[in-house]
């Protein structure tokens, strides 16, 4: 057995390779946190870096202070090629988010905050690196920032003071025991890294392209994100990716060269702005952090944005209304604004189509002519109104409009409406015939189309000589809707000089007496003086037809047979020979029969209004008998008669038939010679009592009883025939009435 053991030991010695001595600077001290961290000053750490192309076993290696006199800590483990080795004092929370390669007590009571001479020796006791700061630390700081001391060039001696710098406070990595960022770069490239070692890469990577491009819009909601770098990246760089808002479920994949990162996510939300950030945690395979702005230095983060497609079109425009005129070649369009997304928001633009043929569907819409405009849509729900100038005057055009949103989504085909383009730049209202020898008030409008009145232009309206007098008292003028008093009147000429008007000039004339004779197209001449070129007559100056009154209609048309003292309201219509109502007809009134001498009119002269009618009040005499008014219009004469009843009497209700939908009440007039007990009942055709209108004593004289058509339960009666029974004293009177709806 002893012989066998001897042979085994001998063979092991024969075939075990001898330990090879490491060369100086094969492993270097690259970073020293000699002051610890804020609030954790004993949390010191030292980092080693391997600039060679091979991993190195550090078993048996050690760090010393005092130039090699005092052991700081023994090492074990392997440092990878181009990799880092983190040595933490005390516990592994010194750098809380990065595991230490060696954790333990630092001999010699830790690192001094003033000076140290640190030596790295291999397992054979050879000095591999030395940082002689016995005269004071080359870089780094204590309170308040606790910057680490970082080596610039791993291939330059560690005791060269200019080879060191403090962390820049921007390029950082790792957290302290309180989860606060460390002003240092444990297990990452130093902020001042500038290697002269053969094969070392100190150039930070950059993003060369993204898909979607930054600022792109209309991106599909199912799209992936692709980020391309200029060199191979550490695949752990996916931690540097973030997106807001985050659709969730990030799935990362790299191409074969580790230069292109594809990120698959849940579907995006439509019409949403997304912001993608690639932070400086993204590093190339040599640990260089991302250069986000392309200036050749690490940082800042690379950020790009894109907007997903808006897939919701505006609502269809279904309430388009087209109106004729008002000016030459003009048409007015009105509709309710729709939104960007359906009925919400604000659309981007409108597509306005017109045609002389009906626009029946999308095909006809596309084939119709596009009306060129630059209108800015209002927010959904607001009223849109625009005045269009069409190619031809007096032409029937069909119109339809579609809305477009900012993603070029177009609304569905909506409604179609038509209008006739104006064939005159002037107009007059009301559009009704005037009665010869009458009196009217007319509004004359000149719609400014082109050219505009720009301050040195004038306008004139000339009234026909056969009409009544014109004075400032019966003229009013507006320019673009604002009152203007600077006009002058000379004879029958109304002139506004040196005015500004962009849309309309309006003259309200009246009351003015109408000429005495009938005439078609009596012209009120309009003139303009543009830029001092002299007054020129406006084509299509407005005209009015003057007609002779031919018919008088009176309502009530028959004797209403009211009680004495009743006030009648009488309506009179004046028509020409073609049964057209006449505006401004003069009606003279004269009482010709007056039983008691106290009948009265509220006026002796009235004029028909724009509806062609006029009203007057006629109070009957207090004595019974026939009351009469002579109604005269020019050469026409008609008589209105109301015979006031005598004695105890009840009149037929008025109106009769009683229309419940048109008349609020119907009225009964009761006249009593003496005070008496009165009963007034209404019965249906079945003889059933439906309403007691009055029961009690009425004094001597005339009384008016009103009825709203309801029964004794305050419910409206059905249409039909009803009977009224009037009992006074020992006498009874019965008559029939009708209710309609």
PDB file of C-alpha atoms in Angstrom, residues 91-328:
ATOM      1  CA  UNK A  91     -21.230  42.076   2.934  1.00  0.00           C
ATOM      2  CA  UNK A  92     -22.785  41.698  -0.483  1.00  0.00           C
ATOM      3  CA  UNK A  93     -25.091  44.711   0.071  1.00  0.00           C
ATOM      4  CA  UNK A  94     -22.164  47.061  -0.480  1.00  0.00           C
ATOM      5  CA  UNK A  95     -23.331  47.106  -4.103  1.00  0.00           C
ATOM      6  CA  UNK A  96     -26.825  45.858  -3.468  1.00  0.00           C
ATOM      7  CA  UNK A  97     -27.925  44.971  -6.991  1.00  0.00           C
ATOM      8  CA  UNK A  98     -24.680  43.411  -8.282  1.00  0.00           C
ATOM      9  CA  UNK A  99     -23.272  40.213  -6.718  1.00  0.00           C
ATOM     10  CA  UNK A 100     -19.695  40.530  -5.519  1.00  0.00           C
ATOM     11  CA  UNK A 101     -17.048  38.084  -6.730  1.00  0.00           C
ATOM     12  CA  UNK A 102     -15.302  38.199  -3.348  1.00  0.00           C
ATOM     13  CA  UNK A 103     -16.874  39.572  -0.162  1.00  0.00           C
ATOM     14  CA  UNK A 104     -14.986  39.908   3.104  1.00  0.00           C
ATOM     15  CA  UNK A 105     -13.295  42.011   5.735  1.00  0.00           C
ATOM     16  CA  UNK A 106     -10.672  44.414   4.468  1.00  0.00           C
ATOM     17  CA  UNK A 107      -7.502  44.022   6.557  1.00  0.00           C
ATOM     18  CA  UNK A 108      -5.877  47.051   8.052  1.00  0.00           C
ATOM     19  CA  UNK A 109      -9.248  48.515   9.157  1.00  0.00           C
ATOM     20  CA  UNK A 110     -10.362  49.278   5.624  1.00  0.00           C
ATOM     21  CA  UNK A 111      -9.219  51.903   3.175  1.00  0.00           C
ATOM     22  CA  UNK A 112      -8.002  55.264   4.396  1.00  0.00           C
ATOM     23  CA  UNK A 113      -9.842  58.365   3.221  1.00  0.00           C
ATOM     24  CA  UNK A 114      -6.540  60.186   2.756  1.00  0.00           C
ATOM     25  CA  UNK A 115      -4.015  57.901   1.069  1.00  0.00           C
ATOM     26  CA  UNK A 116      -3.146  54.272   0.299  1.00  0.00           C
ATOM     27  CA  UNK A 117      -0.513  52.333  -1.641  1.00  0.00           C
ATOM     28  CA  UNK A 118      -2.399  49.285  -2.981  1.00  0.00           C
ATOM     29  CA  UNK A 119      -0.654  46.310  -4.577  1.00  0.00           C
ATOM     30  CA  UNK A 120      -2.158  43.330  -6.489  1.00  0.00           C
ATOM     31  CA  UNK A 121      -0.068  40.136  -6.281  1.00  0.00           C
ATOM     32  CA  UNK A 122      -0.599  36.799  -8.014  1.00  0.00           C
ATOM     33  CA  UNK A 123      -0.432  33.354  -6.393  1.00  0.00           C
ATOM     34  CA  UNK A 124       3.354  33.365  -6.801  1.00  0.00           C
ATOM     35  CA  UNK A 125       3.736  36.682  -5.008  1.00  0.00           C
ATOM     36  CA  UNK A 126       4.507  38.644  -8.154  1.00  0.00           C
ATOM     37  CA  UNK A 127       3.295  42.231  -8.288  1.00  0.00           C
ATOM     38  CA  UNK A 128       0.804  42.443 -11.163  1.00  0.00           C
ATOM     39  CA  UNK A 129      -0.431  45.982 -10.559  1.00  0.00           C
ATOM     40  CA  UNK A 130       0.191  48.805  -8.098  1.00  0.00           C
ATOM     41  CA  UNK A 131      -1.667  52.034  -7.366  1.00  0.00           C
ATOM     42  CA  UNK A 132       0.620  54.162  -5.226  1.00  0.00           C
ATOM     43  CA  UNK A 133      -1.494  56.945  -3.754  1.00  0.00           C
ATOM     44  CA  UNK A 134       0.654  57.263  -0.642  1.00  0.00           C
ATOM     45  CA  UNK A 135       0.748  60.999  -1.248  1.00  0.00           C
ATOM     46  CA  UNK A 136      -3.068  61.187  -1.483  1.00  0.00           C
ATOM     47  CA  UNK A 137      -5.785  59.653  -3.609  1.00  0.00           C
ATOM     48  CA  UNK A 138      -5.476  60.585  -7.279  1.00  0.00           C
ATOM     49  CA  UNK A 139      -9.251  61.044  -7.707  1.00  0.00           C
ATOM     50  CA  UNK A 140     -12.615  60.263  -6.149  1.00  0.00           C
ATOM     51  CA  UNK A 141     -14.298  62.031  -3.248  1.00  0.00           C
ATOM     52  CA  UNK A 142     -16.032  61.560   0.053  1.00  0.00           C
ATOM     53  CA  UNK A 143     -19.069  63.610   1.145  1.00  0.00           C
ATOM     54  CA  UNK A 144     -21.253  64.772  -0.381  1.00  0.00           C
ATOM     55  CA  UNK A 145     -21.026  62.963  -3.741  1.00  0.00           C
ATOM     56  CA  UNK A 146     -18.807  59.956  -2.923  1.00  0.00           C
ATOM     57  CA  UNK A 147     -17.412  59.699  -6.461  1.00  0.00           C
ATOM     58  CA  UNK A 148     -15.300  56.596  -7.100  1.00  0.00           C
ATOM     59  CA  UNK A 149     -11.735  56.789  -8.425  1.00  0.00           C
ATOM     60  CA  UNK A 150     -11.714  55.356 -11.978  1.00  0.00           C
ATOM     61  CA  UNK A 151      -8.786  54.201 -14.101  1.00  0.00           C
ATOM     62  CA  UNK A 152      -8.630  55.580 -17.621  1.00  0.00           C
ATOM     63  CA  UNK A 153      -6.259  53.190 -19.416  1.00  0.00           C
ATOM     64  CA  UNK A 154      -5.732  49.616 -18.157  1.00  0.00           C
ATOM     65  CA  UNK A 155      -2.511  49.419 -20.171  1.00  0.00           C
ATOM     66  CA  UNK A 156      -0.908  52.415 -18.430  1.00  0.00           C
ATOM     67  CA  UNK A 157       0.729  52.015 -15.016  1.00  0.00           C
ATOM     68  CA  UNK A 158      -1.590  52.369 -12.044  1.00  0.00           C
ATOM     69  CA  UNK A 159       0.686  54.732 -10.138  1.00  0.00           C
ATOM     70  CA  UNK A 160       0.507  57.400 -12.840  1.00  0.00           C
ATOM     71  CA  UNK A 161      -1.772  60.012 -11.282  1.00  0.00           C
ATOM     72  CA  UNK A 162      -3.029  61.331 -14.627  1.00  0.00           C
ATOM     73  CA  UNK A 163      -4.334  57.834 -15.453  1.00  0.00           C
ATOM     74  CA  UNK A 164      -7.148  58.310 -12.936  1.00  0.00           C
ATOM     75  CA  UNK A 165     -10.272  60.465 -12.725  1.00  0.00           C
ATOM     76  CA  UNK A 166     -13.386  60.785 -10.614  1.00  0.00           C
ATOM     77  CA  UNK A 167     -16.620  59.248 -11.885  1.00  0.00           C
ATOM     78  CA  UNK A 168     -18.466  61.875 -13.935  1.00  0.00           C
ATOM     79  CA  UNK A 169     -21.748  61.420 -12.039  1.00  0.00           C
ATOM     80  CA  UNK A 170     -23.567  60.682 -15.317  1.00  0.00           C
ATOM     81  CA  UNK A 171     -22.239  57.314 -16.418  1.00  0.00           C
ATOM     82  CA  UNK A 172     -23.192  55.171 -13.454  1.00  0.00           C
ATOM     83  CA  UNK A 173     -24.077  51.603 -12.585  1.00  0.00           C
ATOM     84  CA  UNK A 174     -25.272  49.860  -9.432  1.00  0.00           C
ATOM     85  CA  UNK A 175     -27.115  50.793  -6.235  1.00  0.00           C
ATOM     86  CA  UNK A 176     -25.899  51.213  -2.662  1.00  0.00           C
ATOM     87  CA  UNK A 177     -27.389  49.431   0.365  1.00  0.00           C
ATOM     88  CA  UNK A 178     -30.179  52.017   0.433  1.00  0.00           C
ATOM     89  CA  UNK A 179     -30.984  51.415  -3.251  1.00  0.00           C
ATOM     90  CA  UNK A 180     -29.565  54.789  -4.227  1.00  0.00           C
ATOM     91  CA  UNK A 181     -27.542  55.155  -7.454  1.00  0.00           C
ATOM     92  CA  UNK A 182     -23.787  54.853  -6.953  1.00  0.00           C
ATOM     93  CA  UNK A 183     -21.545  57.530  -8.460  1.00  0.00           C
ATOM     94  CA  UNK A 184     -19.395  54.793  -9.956  1.00  0.00           C
ATOM     95  CA  UNK A 185     -19.511  51.930 -12.467  1.00  0.00           C
ATOM     96  CA  UNK A 186     -19.129  48.574 -10.653  1.00  0.00           C
ATOM     97  CA  UNK A 187     -18.970  45.728 -13.178  1.00  0.00           C
ATOM     98  CA  UNK A 188     -19.252  48.230 -16.046  1.00  0.00           C
ATOM     99  CA  UNK A 189     -16.977  50.378 -18.160  1.00  0.00           C
ATOM    100  CA  UNK A 190     -15.602  53.434 -16.381  1.00  0.00           C
ATOM    101  CA  UNK A 191     -16.965  56.848 -17.290  1.00  0.00           C
ATOM    102  CA  UNK A 192     -13.425  57.973 -18.216  1.00  0.00           C
ATOM    103  CA  UNK A 193     -12.397  54.733 -19.990  1.00  0.00           C
ATOM    104  CA  UNK A 194      -9.829  55.432 -22.735  1.00  0.00           C
ATOM    105  CA  UNK A 195      -7.887  52.241 -23.401  1.00  0.00           C
ATOM    106  CA  UNK A 196      -4.635  51.979 -25.314  1.00  0.00           C
ATOM    107  CA  UNK A 197      -4.638  48.186 -24.986  1.00  0.00           C
ATOM    108  CA  UNK A 198      -4.370  46.249 -28.256  1.00  0.00           C
ATOM    109  CA  UNK A 199      -7.834  45.173 -29.401  1.00  0.00           C
ATOM    110  CA  UNK A 200      -9.722  47.158 -26.751  1.00  0.00           C
ATOM    111  CA  UNK A 201     -12.953  48.825 -27.897  1.00  0.00           C
ATOM    112  CA  UNK A 202     -13.788  52.051 -26.120  1.00  0.00           C
ATOM    113  CA  UNK A 203     -16.241  53.403 -28.701  1.00  0.00           C
ATOM    114  CA  UNK A 204     -19.834  53.430 -27.466  1.00  0.00           C
ATOM    115  CA  UNK A 205     -22.516  51.883 -29.692  1.00  0.00           C
ATOM    116  CA  UNK A 206     -25.188  53.963 -31.426  1.00  0.00           C
ATOM    117  CA  UNK A 207     -28.688  53.287 -32.771  1.00  0.00           C
ATOM    118  CA  UNK A 208     -28.574  53.488 -36.566  1.00  0.00           C
ATOM    119  CA  UNK A 209     -32.281  53.038 -37.301  1.00  0.00           C
ATOM    120  CA  UNK A 210     -35.645  52.178 -35.810  1.00  0.00           C
ATOM    121  CA  UNK A 211     -38.808  50.740 -37.237  1.00  0.00           C
ATOM    122  CA  UNK A 212     -41.124  52.609 -36.869  1.00  0.00           C
ATOM    123  CA  UNK A 213     -39.080  55.710 -37.654  1.00  0.00           C
ATOM    124  CA  UNK A 214     -39.062  58.404 -35.020  1.00  0.00           C
ATOM    125  CA  UNK A 215     -42.053  60.684 -35.548  1.00  0.00           C
ATOM    126  CA  UNK A 216     -43.834  58.194 -37.796  1.00  0.00           C
ATOM    127  CA  UNK A 217     -47.629  58.074 -37.765  1.00  0.00           C
ATOM    128  CA  UNK A 218     -50.270  55.706 -39.041  1.00  0.00           C
ATOM    129  CA  UNK A 219     -48.445  52.695 -37.580  1.00  0.00           C
ATOM    130  CA  UNK A 220     -50.431  49.453 -37.490  1.00  0.00           C
ATOM    131  CA  UNK A 221     -51.575  48.387 -34.047  1.00  0.00           C
ATOM    132  CA  UNK A 222     -50.042  44.930 -34.679  1.00  0.00           C
ATOM    133  CA  UNK A 223     -46.567  46.196 -35.612  1.00  0.00           C
ATOM    134  CA  UNK A 224     -43.312  45.019 -33.956  1.00  0.00           C
ATOM    135  CA  UNK A 225     -40.545  47.402 -32.933  1.00  0.00           C
ATOM    136  CA  UNK A 226     -37.102  46.873 -34.532  1.00  0.00           C
ATOM    137  CA  UNK A 227     -33.987  48.666 -33.249  1.00  0.00           C
ATOM    138  CA  UNK A 228     -30.721  48.416 -35.206  1.00  0.00           C
ATOM    139  CA  UNK A 229     -27.295  49.148 -33.676  1.00  0.00           C
ATOM    140  CA  UNK A 230     -23.985  49.805 -35.414  1.00  0.00           C
ATOM    141  CA  UNK A 231     -22.155  46.922 -33.680  1.00  0.00           C
ATOM    142  CA  UNK A 232     -22.848  43.687 -31.779  1.00  0.00           C
ATOM    143  CA  UNK A 233     -24.633  44.267 -28.497  1.00  0.00           C
ATOM    144  CA  UNK A 234     -24.700  42.483 -25.167  1.00  0.00           C
ATOM    145  CA  UNK A 235     -28.027  40.617 -25.296  1.00  0.00           C
ATOM    146  CA  UNK A 236     -28.629  41.672 -21.710  1.00  0.00           C
ATOM    147  CA  UNK A 237     -29.232  45.141 -23.184  1.00  0.00           C
ATOM    148  CA  UNK A 238     -32.923  44.286 -23.457  1.00  0.00           C
ATOM    149  CA  UNK A 239     -33.248  45.644 -19.906  1.00  0.00           C
ATOM    150  CA  UNK A 240     -32.578  49.066 -21.425  1.00  0.00           C
ATOM    151  CA  UNK A 241     -35.842  48.959 -23.453  1.00  0.00           C
ATOM    152  CA  UNK A 242     -38.991  50.703 -22.213  1.00  0.00           C
ATOM    153  CA  UNK A 243     -42.143  52.042 -23.866  1.00  0.00           C
ATOM    154  CA  UNK A 244     -44.890  54.361 -22.666  1.00  0.00           C
ATOM    155  CA  UNK A 245     -47.734  53.706 -22.549  1.00  0.00           C
ATOM    156  CA  UNK A 246     -46.726  50.090 -22.173  1.00  0.00           C
ATOM    157  CA  UNK A 247     -48.931  47.592 -24.062  1.00  0.00           C
ATOM    158  CA  UNK A 248     -47.253  44.761 -22.115  1.00  0.00           C
ATOM    159  CA  UNK A 249     -45.866  41.305 -22.959  1.00  0.00           C
ATOM    160  CA  UNK A 250     -42.379  42.187 -24.227  1.00  0.00           C
ATOM    161  CA  UNK A 251     -40.764  39.368 -26.251  1.00  0.00           C
ATOM    162  CA  UNK A 252     -37.182  40.108 -27.376  1.00  0.00           C
ATOM    163  CA  UNK A 253     -35.179  38.475 -30.167  1.00  0.00           C
ATOM    164  CA  UNK A 254     -31.761  39.272 -31.696  1.00  0.00           C
ATOM    165  CA  UNK A 255     -30.491  38.625 -35.177  1.00  0.00           C
ATOM    166  CA  UNK A 256     -27.460  36.366 -35.704  1.00  0.00           C
ATOM    167  CA  UNK A 257     -25.003  39.258 -35.420  1.00  0.00           C
ATOM    168  CA  UNK A 258     -26.573  40.737 -32.262  1.00  0.00           C
ATOM    169  CA  UNK A 259     -27.002  44.080 -34.052  1.00  0.00           C
ATOM    170  CA  UNK A 260     -30.778  44.059 -34.530  1.00  0.00           C
ATOM    171  CA  UNK A 261     -33.265  43.783 -31.672  1.00  0.00           C
ATOM    172  CA  UNK A 262     -36.906  42.921 -32.424  1.00  0.00           C
ATOM    173  CA  UNK A 263     -39.490  43.575 -29.718  1.00  0.00           C
ATOM    174  CA  UNK A 264     -42.887  41.896 -30.011  1.00  0.00           C
ATOM    175  CA  UNK A 265     -45.631  43.350 -27.802  1.00  0.00           C
ATOM    176  CA  UNK A 266     -49.361  43.157 -27.279  1.00  0.00           C
ATOM    177  CA  UNK A 267     -51.378  45.140 -29.825  1.00  0.00           C
ATOM    178  CA  UNK A 268     -51.069  48.897 -29.559  1.00  0.00           C
ATOM    179  CA  UNK A 269     -54.036  51.195 -28.974  1.00  0.00           C
ATOM    180  CA  UNK A 270     -55.235  53.024 -32.082  1.00  0.00           C
ATOM    181  CA  UNK A 271     -54.442  56.732 -32.522  1.00  0.00           C
ATOM    182  CA  UNK A 272     -52.022  56.814 -29.582  1.00  0.00           C
ATOM    183  CA  UNK A 273     -48.587  58.420 -29.237  1.00  0.00           C
ATOM    184  CA  UNK A 274     -45.935  55.973 -27.976  1.00  0.00           C
ATOM    185  CA  UNK A 275     -42.501  56.883 -26.615  1.00  0.00           C
ATOM    186  CA  UNK A 276     -39.685  54.298 -26.773  1.00  0.00           C
ATOM    187  CA  UNK A 277     -36.551  54.709 -24.649  1.00  0.00           C
ATOM    188  CA  UNK A 278     -33.251  52.813 -25.002  1.00  0.00           C
ATOM    189  CA  UNK A 279     -31.302  53.757 -21.898  1.00  0.00           C
ATOM    190  CA  UNK A 280     -27.538  53.785 -21.433  1.00  0.00           C
ATOM    191  CA  UNK A 281     -27.892  50.377 -19.787  1.00  0.00           C
ATOM    192  CA  UNK A 282     -27.667  49.113 -23.360  1.00  0.00           C
ATOM    193  CA  UNK A 283     -24.019  48.077 -23.896  1.00  0.00           C
ATOM    194  CA  UNK A 284     -21.962  46.544 -26.625  1.00  0.00           C
ATOM    195  CA  UNK A 285     -20.147  43.252 -26.115  1.00  0.00           C
ATOM    196  CA  UNK A 286     -17.175  45.167 -24.682  1.00  0.00           C
ATOM    197  CA  UNK A 287     -19.320  46.880 -22.071  1.00  0.00           C
ATOM    198  CA  UNK A 288     -19.422  50.313 -23.702  1.00  0.00           C
ATOM    199  CA  UNK A 289     -22.697  52.083 -22.810  1.00  0.00           C
ATOM    200  CA  UNK A 290     -24.974  53.490 -25.498  1.00  0.00           C
ATOM    201  CA  UNK A 291     -24.188  56.809 -27.163  1.00  0.00           C
ATOM    202  CA  UNK A 292     -27.731  58.183 -27.437  1.00  0.00           C
ATOM    203  CA  UNK A 293     -26.976  61.404 -29.302  1.00  0.00           C
ATOM    204  CA  UNK A 294     -24.170  60.259 -31.607  1.00  0.00           C
ATOM    205  CA  UNK A 295     -21.512  62.588 -30.200  1.00  0.00           C
ATOM    206  CA  UNK A 296     -19.025  59.754 -29.601  1.00  0.00           C
ATOM    207  CA  UNK A 297     -19.504  59.754 -25.832  1.00  0.00           C
ATOM    208  CA  UNK A 298     -21.713  57.530 -23.676  1.00  0.00           C
ATOM    209  CA  UNK A 299     -25.216  58.851 -23.036  1.00  0.00           C
ATOM    210  CA  UNK A 300     -27.837  60.157 -23.083  1.00  0.00           C
ATOM    211  CA  UNK A 301     -30.758  57.756 -23.534  1.00  0.00           C
ATOM    212  CA  UNK A 302     -31.969  57.228 -27.109  1.00  0.00           C
ATOM    213  CA  UNK A 303     -35.643  58.196 -27.387  1.00  0.00           C
ATOM    214  CA  UNK A 304     -38.026  58.015 -30.330  1.00  0.00           C
ATOM    215  CA  UNK A 305     -41.778  58.326 -30.763  1.00  0.00           C
ATOM    216  CA  UNK A 306     -44.451  57.109 -33.150  1.00  0.00           C
ATOM    217  CA  UNK A 307     -48.231  57.325 -33.396  1.00  0.00           C
ATOM    218  CA  UNK A 308     -50.476  54.407 -34.227  1.00  0.00           C
ATOM    219  CA  UNK A 309     -53.058  54.601 -36.963  1.00  0.00           C
ATOM    220  CA  UNK A 310     -56.443  56.167 -36.311  1.00  0.00           C
ATOM    221  CA  UNK A 311     -58.895  53.590 -37.640  1.00  0.00           C
ATOM    222  CA  UNK A 312     -62.127  55.390 -36.663  1.00  0.00           C
ATOM    223  CA  UNK A 313     -63.463  57.701 -39.402  1.00  0.00           C
ATOM    224  CA  UNK A 314     -65.600  60.771 -38.755  1.00  0.00           C
ATOM    225  CA  UNK A 315     -69.373  60.293 -38.697  1.00  0.00           C
ATOM    226  CA  UNK A 316     -71.244  60.770 -41.948  1.00  0.00           C
ATOM    227  CA  UNK A 317     -72.689  64.251 -42.526  1.00  0.00           C
ATOM    228  CA  UNK A 318     -76.414  63.550 -42.756  1.00  0.00           C
ATOM    229  CA  UNK A 319     -77.951  66.977 -42.074  1.00  0.00           C
ATOM    230  CA  UNK A 320     -76.527  69.045 -44.936  1.00  0.00           C
ATOM    231  CA  UNK A 321     -78.904  71.850 -45.964  1.00  0.00           C
ATOM    232  CA  UNK A 322     -78.340  73.851 -49.153  1.00  0.00           C
ATOM    233  CA  UNK A 323     -80.071  77.226 -49.616  1.00  0.00           C
ATOM    234  CA  UNK A 324     -80.510  79.434 -52.673  1.00  0.00           C
ATOM    235  CA  UNK A 325     -78.480  82.628 -53.097  1.00  0.00           C
ATOM    236  CA  UNK A 326     -78.320  85.159 -51.567  1.00  0.00           C
ATOM    237  CA  UNK A 327     -75.900  86.729 -54.067  1.00  0.00           C
ATOM    238  CA  UNK A 328     -75.126  86.165 -57.707  1.00  0.00           C
TER     239      UNK A 328
END
